[in-house]
CSV table of C-alpha atoms in Angstrom, one decimal:
chain,number,residue,atom,x,y,z
A,1232,UNK,CA,137.6,-101.5,156.1
A,1233,UNK,CA,138.9,-103.9,153.4
A,1234,UNK,CA,142.5,-105.0,154.0
A,1235,UNK,CA,144.9,-107.4,152.2
A,1236,UNK,CA,142.3,-108.9,149.9
A,1237,UNK,CA,142.6,-110.2,146.3
A,1238,UNK,CA,139.7,-109.7,143.9
A,1239,UNK,CA,140.2,-111.9,140.8
A,1240,UNK,CA,138.0,-112.8,137.8
A,1241,UNK,CA,134.9,-111.1,139.3
A,1242,UNK,CA,132.3,-109.6,136.9
A,1243,UNK,CA,129.2,-107.5,137.0
A,1244,UNK,CA,126.5,-107.1,134.3
A,1245,UNK,CA,126.1,-103.4,135.2
A,1246,UNK,CA,128.7,-101.7,137.4
A,1247,UNK,CA,131.6,-102.5,139.7
A,1248,UNK,CA,133.1,-105.9,138.8
A,1249,UNK,CA,134.5,-106.3,142.3
A,1250,UNK,CA,133.2,-103.5,144.5
A,1251,UNK,CA,130.2,-101.1,144.2
A,1252,UNK,CA,129.8,-98.1,146.5
A,1253,UNK,CA,126.5,-96.2,146.5
A,1254,UNK,CA,124.7,-93.6,148.7
A,1255,UNK,CA,127.6,-92.0,150.6
A,1256,UNK,CA,129.4,-95.3,151.0
A,1257,UNK,CA,133.1,-94.6,151.7
A,1258,UNK,CA,135.1,-97.7,152.7
A,1259,UNK,CA,138.8,-97.8,153.3
A,1260,UNK,CA,140.5,-100.3,150.9
A,1261,UNK,CA,144.1,-101.0,151.7
A,1262,UNK,CA,146.8,-103.4,150.4
A,1263,UNK,CA,144.4,-105.1,147.9
A,1264,UNK,CA,144.9,-106.5,144.5
A,1265,UNK,CA,142.3,-106.3,141.7
A,1266,UNK,CA,143.1,-108.5,138.7
A,1267,UNK,CA,141.0,-109.4,135.6
A,1268,UNK,CA,137.8,-108.1,137.0
A,1269,UNK,CA,135.2,-106.8,134.5
A,1270,UNK,CA,132.0,-104.9,134.2
A,1271,UNK,CA,129.7,-104.7,131.2
A,1272,UNK,CA,129.2,-101.0,131.8
A,1273,UNK,CA,131.2,-99.0,134.3
A,1274,UNK,CA,134.1,-99.7,136.7
A,1275,UNK,CA,135.8,-103.0,136.0
A,1276,UNK,CA,137.0,-103.3,139.6
A,1277,UNK,CA,135.4,-100.5,141.6
A,1278,UNK,CA,132.3,-98.3,141.0
A,1279,UNK,CA,131.5,-95.2,143.1
A,1280,UNK,CA,128.2,-93.3,142.9
A,1281,UNK,CA,126.1,-90.8,144.9
A,1282,UNK,CA,128.8,-89.0,146.9
A,1283,UNK,CA,130.7,-92.2,147.7
A,1284,UNK,CA,134.3,-91.5,148.3
A,1285,UNK,CA,136.3,-94.5,149.3
A,1286,UNK,CA,139.9,-94.2,150.5
A,1287,UNK,CA,142.1,-96.6,148.4
A,1288,UNK,CA,145.7,-97.1,149.5
A,1289,UNK,CA,148.5,-99.3,148.3
A,1290,UNK,CA,146.3,-101.2,145.9
A,1291,UNK,CA,147.2,-102.8,142.5
A,1292,UNK,CA,144.8,-102.8,139.6
A,1293,UNK,CA,145.8,-105.1,136.7
A,1294,UNK,CA,144.0,-106.2,133.5
A,1295,UNK,CA,140.6,-105.1,134.6
A,1296,UNK,CA,138.1,-104.0,132.0
A,1297,UNK,CA,134.8,-102.2,131.4
A,1298,UNK,CA,132.9,-100.2,128.9
A,1299,UNK,CA,134.1,-97.1,130.7
A,1300,UNK,CA,136.6,-96.9,133.6
A,1301,UNK,CA,138.5,-100.1,133.1
A,1302,UNK,CA,139.6,-100.1,136.8
A,1303,UNK,CA,137.6,-97.4,138.6
A,1304,UNK,CA,134.5,-95.3,137.7
A,1305,UNK,CA,133.3,-92.5,139.9
A,1306,UNK,CA,130.2,-90.3,139.3
A,1307,UNK,CA,127.7,-88.0,141.0
A,1308,UNK,CA,130.0,-86.1,143.3
A,1309,UNK,CA,132.0,-89.2,144.3
A,1310,UNK,CA,135.5,-88.2,145.2
A,1311,UNK,CA,137.7,-91.3,146.0
A,1312,UNK,CA,141.2,-90.8,147.3
A,1313,UNK,CA,143.7,-93.1,145.6
A,1314,UNK,CA,147.3,-93.1,147.1
A,1315,UNK,CA,150.3,-95.3,146.2
A,1316,UNK,CA,148.3,-97.4,143.7
A,1317,UNK,CA,149.4,-99.0,140.5
A,1318,UNK,CA,147.2,-99.3,137.4
A,1319,UNK,CA,148.6,-101.6,134.8
A,1320,UNK,CA,147.1,-103.1,131.6
A,1321,UNK,CA,143.5,-102.0,132.4
A,1322,UNK,CA,141.3,-101.3,129.4
A,1323,UNK,CA,138.0,-99.6,128.4
A,1324,UNK,CA,135.9,-100.5,125.4
A,1325,UNK,CA,135.0,-96.8,125.3
A,1326,UNK,CA,136.7,-94.2,127.6
A,1327,UNK,CA,139.0,-94.1,130.6
A,1328,UNK,CA,141.3,-97.1,130.4
A,1329,UNK,CA,142.0,-97.0,134.2
A,1330,UNK,CA,139.8,-94.3,135.7
A,1331,UNK,CA,136.6,-92.5,134.6
A,1332,UNK,CA,135.5,-89.4,136.5
A,1333,UNK,CA,132.0,-88.1,135.8
A,1334,UNK,CA,131.0,-85.0,137.8
A,1335,UNK,CA,133.5,-86.2,140.4
A,1336,UNK,CA,136.9,-85.0,141.7
A,1337,UNK,CA,139.2,-87.8,142.7
A,1338,UNK,CA,142.4,-87.2,144.6
A,1339,UNK,CA,145.1,-89.2,142.9
A,1340,UNK,CA,148.5,-89.2,144.6
A,1341,UNK,CA,151.7,-91.1,144.0
A,1342,UNK,CA,150.1,-93.5,141.6
A,1343,UNK,CA,151.6,-95.3,138.6
A,1344,UNK,CA,149.7,-95.8,135.3
A,1345,UNK,CA,151.2,-98.0,132.7
A,1346,UNK,CA,150.0,-99.8,129.6
A,1347,UNK,CA,146.4,-98.9,130.1
A,1348,UNK,CA,144.2,-98.3,127.0
A,1349,UNK,CA,140.9,-97.0,125.8
A,1350,UNK,CA,139.3,-97.8,122.5
A,1351,UNK,CA,137.8,-94.3,122.7
A,1352,UNK,CA,139.6,-91.5,124.7
A,1353,UNK,CA,141.6,-91.2,127.9
A,1354,UNK,CA,144.0,-94.1,127.9
A,1355,UNK,CA,144.6,-93.8,131.6
A,1356,UNK,CA,142.1,-91.2,133.0
A,1357,UNK,CA,139.0,-89.6,131.5
A,1358,UNK,CA,137.4,-86.5,133.1
A,1359,UNK,CA,133.9,-85.4,132.2
A,1360,UNK,CA,132.8,-82.3,134.1
A,1361,UNK,CA,135.4,-83.3,136.8
A,1362,UNK,CA,138.4,-81.7,138.3
A,1363,UNK,CA,140.5,-84.3,140.1
A,1364,UNK,CA,143.8,-83.5,141.7
A,1365,UNK,CA,146.6,-85.6,140.2
A,1366,UNK,CA,150.0,-85.3,141.9
A,1367,UNK,CA,153.3,-87.1,142.0
A,1368,UNK,CA,152.1,-89.7,139.5
A,1369,UNK,CA,153.8,-91.4,136.6
A,1370,UNK,CA,152.0,-92.1,133.3
A,1371,UNK,CA,153.9,-94.4,130.8
A,1372,UNK,CA,152.9,-96.2,127.6
A,1373,UNK,CA,149.2,-95.6,128.0
A,1374,UNK,CA,147.2,-95.3,124.8
A,1375,UNK,CA,143.9,-94.1,123.3
A,1376,UNK,CA,142.5,-95.0,119.9
A,1377,UNK,CA,140.8,-91.5,120.0
A,1378,UNK,CA,142.3,-88.6,122.0
A,1379,UNK,CA,144.3,-88.2,125.2
A,1380,UNK,CA,146.8,-91.1,125.5
A,1381,UNK,CA,147.0,-90.5,129.3
A,1382,UNK,CA,144.5,-87.9,130.3
A,1383,UNK,CA,141.3,-86.6,128.6
A,1384,UNK,CA,139.4,-83.6,129.9
A,1385,UNK,CA,136.0,-82.4,128.6
A,1386,UNK,CA,133.1,-80.1,129.6
A,1387,UNK,CA,134.9,-77.7,132.0
A,1388,UNK,CA,137.1,-80.4,133.5
A,1389,UNK,CA,140.0,-78.6,135.1
A,1390,UNK,CA,142.2,-81.0,137.1
A,1391,UNK,CA,145.3,-79.9,138.8
A,1392,UNK,CA,148.2,-82.0,137.6
A,1393,UNK,CA,151.5,-81.4,139.4
A,1394,UNK,CA,154.8,-83.1,139.6
A,1395,UNK,CA,153.9,-85.8,137.2
A,1396,UNK,CA,155.8,-87.6,134.5
A,1397,UNK,CA,154.3,-88.5,131.1
A,1398,UNK,CA,156.4,-90.7,128.9
A,1399,UNK,CA,155.7,-92.9,125.9
A,1400,UNK,CA,151.9,-92.2,125.9
A,1401,UNK,CA,150.1,-92.1,122.6
A,1402,UNK,CA,146.8,-91.2,121.0
A,1403,UNK,CA,145.8,-92.1,117.5
A,1404,UNK,CA,144.2,-88.7,117.0
A,1405,UNK,CA,145.3,-85.8,119.3
A,1406,UNK,CA,146.9,-85.2,122.6
A,1407,UNK,CA,149.5,-88.0,123.1
A,1408,UNK,CA,149.5,-87.3,126.8
A,1409,UNK,CA,146.8,-84.7,127.6
A,1410,UNK,CA,143.7,-83.6,125.6
A,1411,UNK,CA,141.5,-80.6,126.7
A,1412,UNK,CA,138.1,-79.8,125.1
A,1413,UNK,CA,135.1,-77.6,125.7
A,1414,UNK,CA,136.3,-75.1,128.3
A,1415,UNK,CA,138.6,-77.5,130.1
A,1416,UNK,CA,141.5,-75.7,131.7
A,1417,UNK,CA,143.7,-77.9,133.8
A,1418,UNK,CA,146.6,-76.5,135.7
A,1419,UNK,CA,149.8,-78.4,134.6
A,1420,UNK,CA,152.7,-77.7,136.9
A,1421,UNK,CA,156.2,-79.1,137.4
A,1422,UNK,CA,155.6,-82.0,134.9
A,1423,UNK,CA,157.8,-83.7,132.4
A,1424,UNK,CA,156.6,-84.9,129.0
A,1425,UNK,CA,158.9,-87.2,127.0
A,1426,UNK,CA,158.4,-89.3,123.9
A,1427,UNK,CA,154.7,-88.9,123.8
A,1428,UNK,CA,153.1,-89.0,120.3
A,1429,UNK,CA,149.9,-88.4,118.4
A,1430,UNK,CA,148.6,-86.9,115.1
A,1431,UNK,CA,148.3,-83.5,116.6
A,1432,UNK,CA,149.8,-82.3,119.9
A,1433,UNK,CA,152.4,-84.9,120.7
A,1434,UNK,CA,152.1,-84.1,124.4
A,1435,UNK,CA,149.2,-81.6,124.9
A,1436,UNK,CA,146.2,-80.7,122.7
A,1437,UNK,CA,143.7,-78.0,123.6
A,1438,UNK,CA,140.6,-77.0,121.7
A,1439,UNK,CA,138.2,-74.3,123.1
A,1440,UNK,CA,140.2,-74.6,126.3
A,1441,UNK,CA,142.9,-72.7,128.1
A,1442,UNK,CA,145.1,-74.9,130.3
A,1443,UNK,CA,148.0,-73.2,132.2
A,1444,UNK,CA,151.4,-74.9,131.7
A,1445,UNK,CA,154.1,-73.9,134.2
A,1446,UNK,CA,157.6,-75.2,135.0
A,1447,UNK,CA,157.3,-78.1,132.6
A,1448,UNK,CA,159.8,-79.9,130.4
A,1449,UNK,CA,158.9,-81.2,126.9
A,1450,UNK,CA,161.5,-83.4,125.2
A,1451,UNK,CA,161.3,-85.9,122.3
A,1452,UNK,CA,157.5,-85.6,121.8
A,1453,UNK,CA,156.2,-85.9,118.3
A,1454,UNK,CA,153.2,-85.3,116.1
A,1455,UNK,CA,152.6,-86.6,112.6
A,1456,UNK,CA,150.8,-83.3,111.7
A,1457,UNK,CA,151.1,-80.3,114.0
A,1458,UNK,CA,152.5,-79.4,117.4
A,1459,UNK,CA,155.2,-81.8,118.5
A,1460,UNK,CA,154.7,-80.7,122.1
A,1461,UNK,CA,151.6,-78.5,122.2
A,1462,UNK,CA,148.7,-77.9,119.7
A,1463,UNK,CA,146.3,-75.0,120.4
A,1464,UNK,CA,143.1,-74.8,118.3
A,1465,UNK,CA,140.0,-72.7,118.2
A,1466,UNK,CA,140.5,-69.8,120.6
A,1467,UNK,CA,142.7,-71.8,123.0
A,1468,UNK,CA,145.4,-69.6,124.5
A,1469,UNK,CA,147.2,-71.5,127.2
A,1470,UNK,CA,149.7,-69.5,129.3
A,1471,UNK,CA,153.0,-71.3,128.9
A,1472,UNK,CA,155.8,-70.2,131.3
A,1473,UNK,CA,159.1,-71.4,132.6
A,1474,UNK,CA,159.2,-74.4,130.2
A,1475,UNK,CA,161.8,-76.0,128.1
A,1476,UNK,CA,161.1,-77.5,124.7
A,1477,UNK,CA,163.9,-79.7,123.2
A,1478,UNK,CA,164.0,-82.3,120.5
A,1479,UNK,CA,160.3,-82.3,119.8
A,1480,UNK,CA,159.2,-82.8,116.2
A,1481,UNK,CA,156.1,-82.5,113.9
A,1482,UNK,CA,155.1,-81.9,110.4
A,1483,UNK,CA,154.6,-78.2,111.3
A,1484,UNK,CA,155.3,-76.4,114.6
A,1485,UNK,CA,158.0,-78.7,116.0
A,1486,UNK,CA,157.2,-77.5,119.5
A,1487,UNK,CA,154.0,-75.5,119.4
A,1488,UNK,CA,151.3,-75.1,116.7
A,1489,UNK,CA,148.7,-72.4,117.1
A,1490,UNK,CA,145.6,-72.5,114.8
A,1491,UNK,CA,142.4,-70.4,114.5
A,1492,UNK,CA,142.5,-67.4,116.9
A,1493,UNK,CA,145.0,-68.9,119.4
A,1494,UNK,CA,147.2,-66.4,121.1
A,1495,UNK,CA,149.0,-68.0,124.0
A,1496,UNK,CA,151.3,-65.9,126.2
A,1497,UNK,CA,154.7,-67.7,126.3
A,1498,UNK,CA,157.2,-66.5,128.8
A,1499,UNK,CA,160.6,-67.5,130.1
A,1500,UNK,CA,161.0,-70.5,127.8
A,1501,UNK,CA,163.8,-72.1,125.9
A,1502,UNK,CA,163.2,-73.7,122.5
A,1503,UNK,CA,166.1,-75.8,121.2
A,1504,UNK,CA,166.6,-78.7,118.8
A,1505,UNK,CA,162.9,-78.8,117.7
A,1506,UNK,CA,162.1,-79.8,114.2
A,1507,UNK,CA,159.4,-79.2,111.6
A,1508,UNK,CA,159.7,-81.8,108.9
A,1509,UNK,CA,157.0,-80.6,106.4
A,1510,UNK,CA,153.7,-78.7,106.3
A,1511,UNK,CA,155.4,-75.4,105.5
A,1512,UNK,CA,157.6,-75.3,108.6
A,1513,UNK,CA,158.0,-73.6,111.9
A,1514,UNK,CA,160.8,-75.5,113.7
A,1515,UNK,CA,159.7,-74.1,117.1
A,1516,UNK,CA,156.3,-72.3,116.6
A,1517,UNK,CA,153.8,-72.3,113.8
A,1518,UNK,CA,151.2,-69.5,113.8
A,1519,UNK,CA,148.2,-70.2,111.6
A,1520,UNK,CA,144.8,-68.6,110.9
A,1521,UNK,CA,144.8,-65.4,113.0
A,1522,UNK,CA,146.9,-66.7,115.8
A,1523,UNK,CA,148.9,-64.0,117.6
A,1524,UNK,CA,151.0,-65.3,120.5
A,1525,UNK,CA,152.9,-62.9,122.7
A,1526,UNK,CA,156.4,-64.4,123.4
A,1527,UNK,CA,158.4,-62.7,126.1
A,1528,UNK,CA,162.0,-63.5,127.3
A,1529,UNK,CA,162.3,-66.7,125.4
A,1530,UNK,CA,165.4,-68.2,123.7
A,1531,UNK,CA,165.2,-69.9,120.3
A,1532,UNK,CA,168.3,-71.7,119.1
A,1533,UNK,CA,169.1,-74.8,117.0
A,1534,UNK,CA,165.5,-75.3,115.8
A,1535,UNK,CA,165.0,-76.3,112.2
A,1536,UNK,CA,162.6,-76.6,109.3
A,1537,UNK,CA,164.2,-79.6,107.6
A,1538,UNK,CA,162.1,-79.5,104.4
A,1539,UNK,CA,160.3,-76.2,104.8
A,1540,UNK,CA,160.5,-72.6,106.0
A,1541,UNK,CA,160.8,-70.8,109.3
A,1542,UNK,CA,163.5,-72.4,111.4
A,1543,UNK,CA,162.1,-70.8,114.6
A,1544,UNK,CA,158.8,-69.0,113.7
A,1545,UNK,CA,156.4,-69.5,110.8
A,1546,UNK,CA,153.4,-67.2,110.2
A,1547,UNK,CA,150.5,-67.5,107.7
A,1548,UNK,CA,146.8,-66.7,107.2
A,1549,UNK,CA,146.8,-63.3,109.0
A,1550,UNK,CA,148.8,-64.4,112.0
A,1551,UNK,CA,150.8,-61.7,113.8
A,1552,UNK,CA,153.0,-62.8,116.7
A,1553,UNK,CA,154.8,-60.3,118.9
A,1554,UNK,CA,158.2,-61.2,120.4
A,1555,UNK,CA,159.6,-59.2,123.3
A,1556,UNK,CA,163.1,-59.5,124.9
A,1557,UNK,CA,163.7,-62.7,122.9
A,1558,UNK,CA,166.7,-64.3,121.3
A,1559,UNK,CA,166.5,-66.0,117.9
A,1560,UNK,CA,169.9,-67.2,116.8
A,1561,UNK,CA,171.3,-70.3,115.2
A,1562,UNK,CA,168.1,-71.7,113.8
A,1563,UNK,CA,167.9,-73.1,110.3
A,1564,UNK,CA,165.5,-73.7,107.4
A,1565,UNK,CA,166.2,-75.6,104.2
A,1566,UNK,CA,164.2,-73.3,101.9
A,1567,UNK,CA,163.8,-69.8,103.5
A,1568,UNK,CA,163.6,-67.9,106.8
A,1569,UNK,CA,166.1,-69.5,109.2
A,1570,UNK,CA,164.7,-67.4,112.0
A,1571,UNK,CA,161.3,-66.1,110.9
A,1572,UNK,CA,159.2,-66.7,107.8
A,1573,UNK,CA,156.1,-64.6,106.8
A,1574,UNK,CA,154.0,-66.4,104.2
A,1575,UNK,CA,151.3,-63.9,103.3
A,1576,UNK,CA,150.8,-60.2,103.2
A,1577,UNK,CA,148.2,-60.4,106.0
A,1578,UNK,CA,150.7,-61.8,108.4
A,1579,UNK,CA,153.6,-60.1,110.3
A,1580,UNK,CA,156.0,-60.5,113.2
A,1581,UNK,CA,157.0,-57.7,115.6
A,1582,UNK,CA,160.3,-57.9,117.4
A,1583,UNK,CA,160.8,-55.6,120.4
A,1584,UNK,CA,164.2,-55.5,122.1
A,1585,UNK,CA,165.1,-58.8,120.6
A,1586,UNK,CA,168.5,-60.3,119.6
A,1587,UNK,CA,168.0,-61.8,116.2
A,1588,UNK,CA,170.0,-62.8,113.1
A,1589,UNK,CA,168.3,-60.6,110.6
A,1590,UNK,CA,169.9,-62.5,107.7
A,1591,UNK,CA,167.5,-65.3,108.6
A,1592,UNK,CA,164.2,-63.6,107.5
A,1593,UNK,CA,162.1,-65.1,104.8
A,1594,UNK,CA,159.0,-63.9,102.9
A,1595,UNK,CA,156.4,-65.4,100.7
A,1596,UNK,CA,155.6,-64.0,97.3
A,1597,UNK,CA,154.6,-60.4,97.4
A,1598,UNK,CA,155.2,-60.0,101.1
A,1599,UNK,CA,157.2,-56.8,101.9
A,1600,UNK,CA,160.3,-56.9,104.1
A,1601,UNK,CA,158.5,-54.6,106.5
A,1602,UNK,CA,156.3,-57.6,107.5
A,1603,UNK,CA,159.0,-58.3,110.1
A,1604,UNK,CA,159.4,-55.2,112.2
A,1605,UNK,CA,162.7,-55.2,114.1
A,1606,UNK,CA,163.0,-51.4,114.4
A,1607,UNK,CA,162.5,-51.3,118.2
A,1608,UNK,CA,165.9,-51.6,119.8
A,1609,UNK,CA,166.8,-55.0,118.4
A,1610,UNK,CA,170.4,-56.4,118.4
A,1611,UNK,CA,171.8,-58.1,115.3
A,1612,UNK,CA,174.9,-59.7,116.9
A,1613,UNK,CA,175.8,-63.1,118.3
A,1614,UNK,CA,174.1,-63.3,121.8
A,1615,UNK,CA,177.2,-65.1,123.2
A,1616,UNK,CA,175.7,-68.2,124.7
A,1617,UNK,CA,177.9,-70.0,127.3
A,1618,UNK,CA,177.8,-73.2,125.3
A,1619,UNK,CA,175.2,-73.4,122.6
A,1620,UNK,CA,176.5,-76.7,121.2
A,1621,UNK,CA,176.2,-78.2,124.7
A,1622,UNK,CA,172.7,-76.7,125.2
A,1623,UNK,CA,173.7,-74.0,127.7
A,1624,UNK,CA,171.9,-70.8,126.6
A,1625,UNK,CA,173.0,-68.7,129.6
A,1626,UNK,CA,174.8,-65.5,128.6
A,1627,UNK,CA,178.5,-64.9,128.7
A,1628,UNK,CA,179.7,-61.8,130.6
A,1629,UNK,CA,180.4,-60.1,127.2
A,1630,UNK,CA,176.9,-60.6,125.8
A,1631,UNK,CA,175.2,-57.5,124.4
A,1632,UNK,CA,171.9,-59.0,125.6
A,1633,UNK,CA,172.6,-58.2,129.2
A,1634,UNK,CA,170.4,-55.3,130.4
A,1635,UNK,CA,169.3,-54.8,126.8
A,1636,UNK,CA,165.6,-55.7,127.2
A,1637,UNK,CA,162.7,-53.5,128.2
A,1638,UNK,CA,161.2,-53.9,131.7
A,1639,UNK,CA,157.7,-52.9,130.6
A,1640,UNK,CA,157.4,-56.0,128.4
A,1641,UNK,CA,157.9,-58.4,131.4
A,1642,UNK,CA,154.4,-59.6,132.3
A,1643,UNK,CA,152.9,-58.6,135.6
A,1644,UNK,CA,153.7,-61.1,138.3
A,1645,UNK,CA,156.8,-62.5,136.6
A,1646,UNK,CA,159.7,-62.0,139.1
A,1647,UNK,CA,162.1,-64.8,138.2
A,1648,UNK,CA,163.8,-66.2,135.1
A,1649,UNK,CA,163.8,-69.8,133.9
A,1650,UNK,CA,166.3,-70.7,136.6
A,1651,UNK,CA,164.2,-69.3,139.3
A,1652,UNK,CA,166.6,-66.4,139.8
A,1653,UNK,CA,165.5,-62.7,140.0
A,1654,UNK,CA,164.2,-61.7,136.6
A,1655,UNK,CA,165.3,-58.0,136.6
A,1656,UNK,CA,168.8,-57.2,137.9
A,1657,UNK,CA,171.6,-54.7,137.2
A,1658,UNK,CA,173.6,-57.2,135.1
A,1659,UNK,CA,176.0,-54.6,133.6
A,1660,UNK,CA,176.5,-52.8,137.0
A,1661,UNK,CA,175.5,-49.3,135.6
A,1662,UNK,CA,173.2,-48.6,138.5
A,1663,UNK,CA,170.0,-49.4,136.7
A,1664,UNK,CA,168.3,-52.8,136.9
A,1665,UNK,CA,167.1,-53.8,133.4
A,1666,UNK,CA,165.9,-57.1,132.2
A,1667,UNK,CA,168.1,-59.1,129.9
A,1668,UNK,CA,167.1,-60.5,126.5
A,1669,UNK,CA,166.4,-64.2,126.6
A,1670,UNK,CA,165.2,-66.8,129.1
A,1671,UNK,CA,168.1,-66.4,131.6
A,1672,UNK,CA,169.0,-63.3,133.6
A,1673,UNK,CA,172.7,-62.7,134.1
A,1674,UNK,CA,173.2,-62.6,137.9
C-alpha cells in the first residue's frame, strides 16, 4: 500500500516514470501526487503490465509525460481502478495524453481530465482493443493533434461511458470529444457534450463503428467541415435516442453528418438552433453517399442553412432518409429547401405521419417534386409548440399533432418520450392510445 506520497521529477528510460507494476502486481495507491514524471516510452507516472491492476484513489497526476500514456499506461489484461483522481496537463508524444489502455479495461470513476494533450490521438484517454468503464467523469479542454480530443477508441474498443461531461475538447482532425474506429462501439449514456470542436464531428466521430448514444445533450459543438455534433462515415450507423441537439454548427450537417452507407436510427430527439454554414447545407442532418437514416418521433425547429440549402435535412448522392412521426417546422435556408432539400434524382425523402411545412421543400435541377413523399397522413399546419421562441417544443392542447402519429413506426422497446413519460397515450381522450407526432408526448 502506498499512501500520501509525492512522486516528482522521476524518469524511466523504458516504462513507468514513477511506478511500474508487472506480473499480477496490484498495489493500492492512495492520496498521492504525481508531478513532472516522465518515461521515454510508456506511462509517464505509472505503468501496468501482465494482469497488474492497481487500485488508485484520490491521486493527482500533473504535467507527466511519455511517448504513450502521459500519466498511466496499462496493457496485457491489466485493469487498474482509478477513483476520484485528477489528470491535468499531462502529455503524450504519440497517443493517450493521460491514459493509454492496450488490451486492458480500466475502471475510471469520478475523475477529472483537463488540459491533457496528445501529439497523436486521444488527448485524455486512448483505447486499443480495450473496453474501460468511464463513469461520472469530467473532460475539459483536452486536445489531440490527430483524432479524439478526449477519448480515442480503435480495434473493437467498446468502453461504457456514462454520466460524463465533455466540454471544450478539441481535435485537429476528427472527433473533438470522442473518436471511434475499426469496429469500436462504445455505449455513451447520460453524457453532455458542449463546445467541443474538430474538423469533422465536433463532438463524436465514428468510422466503421457503431456506438450507441442515449440520453445525451449536444450543445455548441462545432466542426469546420461536417457534423457539428456527430459525424458518421463508412457504414457507421449509431443508434441515437433521447438526445437534444442545440446550437451546434458545421460546414455541412449542423448536428449530424452521415456519409457513405450510414443509416443511423434516430429516435425521440430534438434538433433546434443548429446551423450549416456552407458545403451545400443541412442545418440539422446531412445525408450523403447512400446514407439512409430512419428518424422517428423527432422535432426539428429553428435550424438553418445560412449560406446553403436544406434548413433541416439535406440529401444527395443517392441518400434516402425516412422520417416517421416527426415535426419539421420553422427551419430556414438562404437558397432553397427550408425544411428538406433533395439535390439529385437518385435521392429522396419519405415522410410518414409527419407535421411539415410543405412550402419548405427544395429540389436540385431535374429532381421531381415526388422525390419528397409526404402522401402518408402528413399534416401541413403549425404544430402549436408551447413556446418555440423560448425553446419549448412540447405541444399545446390544440395541436393537431396529438394522437396523429402511427404506433407501428415506434421502434420496439421504446416506451417513453424525450421527457421519460409514457410514449403512447390517449392524448385526445377518444379512447384509443395513439402516439403523438414529435419528440414529446402530450400527457
